[in-house]
C-alpha cells in the first residue's frame, strides 16, 4: 500500500510541473513610409536663337496640334520679309534633352493630390516675359494639364494638377514657345538675355 502511494505522489508532482512551466517572447513590426514628392526636368535651357545659321528655316515643332517654325536666322528673315503681324516660334534647340524639342517633366509621388506650378521667374526679357508661352502635355501617369493651349508665362500659374489618385509616376512634356512681333524695335546692341523659371511641386 505504501509503494502505490509513493508512485501516485510522484505522478502528481510531474503533472504540476508541466502545467506551470511556460516561456514567452515579445517582438515588434516596424513600418516606415516616407512621404514622396519628387519633381525633375531634364531640359536645362530652351534656346531661341534668331541668329542661328545652322537651320534652313523649314524646321518645325508641333505643339498641341499646331506646327511652329524653329527660331533661326532664315526663319527670322522670312518673318521680316512678311512684314506684318506676329509669329510664334519654337526653340532652336532644347539643351539637356538628347535632341528632343521639349523637356521631359517627371513627377513621382505617393500623395493623392499634388500640383505643379511656376513658382517664380528670375529676370526680365526686354520684349516682356509674357512673350514666352508654356504648354504641358501629358504622356503618362496621373493628373492632367492645366494649359489647354500654350499660355503666356507668369509667376504662379498652374501647369499640372492631380485632384485625386495622384500616386505613382507621371510624365509630361514641357514646351516653351516665343512670340515675335513685326513692330519690335531691336536695339543695335542686339538682344542676348535669359530668364530662370522655377517649378514647384506641392501637395496639401
Short mmCIF file of N, CA and C in Angstrom, two decimals, residues 42 44 65 75 77 125 137 189 192 197:
data_model
loop_
_atom_site.label_atom_id
_atom_site.label_comp_id
_atom_site.label_asym_id
_atom_site.label_seq_id
_atom_site.Cartn_x
_atom_site.Cartn_y
_atom_site.Cartn_z
N UNK A 42 14.49 67.30 -67.38
CA UNK A 42 15.80 67.08 -67.99
C UNK A 42 16.31 68.30 -68.75
N UNK A 44 17.71 71.84 -69.67
CA UNK A 44 18.49 72.85 -68.96
C UNK A 44 18.28 74.24 -69.55
N UNK A 65 -0.99 70.26 -81.49
CA UNK A 65 -1.59 70.12 -82.80
C UNK A 65 -1.24 71.19 -83.81
N UNK A 75 14.53 81.67 -90.62
CA UNK A 75 13.12 81.81 -90.24
C UNK A 75 12.80 83.26 -89.87
N UNK A 77 14.38 85.96 -91.03
CA UNK A 77 14.38 86.73 -92.27
C UNK A 77 13.04 86.60 -92.99
N UNK A 125 12.78 89.84 -69.63
CA UNK A 125 13.16 89.97 -71.03
C UNK A 125 12.76 91.36 -71.54
N UNK A 137 2.11 68.87 -71.74
CA UNK A 137 1.37 67.81 -72.43
C UNK A 137 1.56 66.49 -71.69
N UNK A 189 22.61 96.99 -80.29
CA UNK A 189 23.47 96.10 -79.50
C UNK A 189 22.96 94.67 -79.46
N UNK A 192 20.49 89.66 -76.10
CA UNK A 192 21.05 88.36 -75.68
C UNK A 192 20.83 88.25 -74.17
N UNK A 197 13.33 80.06 -64.73
CA UNK A 197 11.99 79.69 -64.30
C UNK A 197 12.09 78.58 -63.26
#
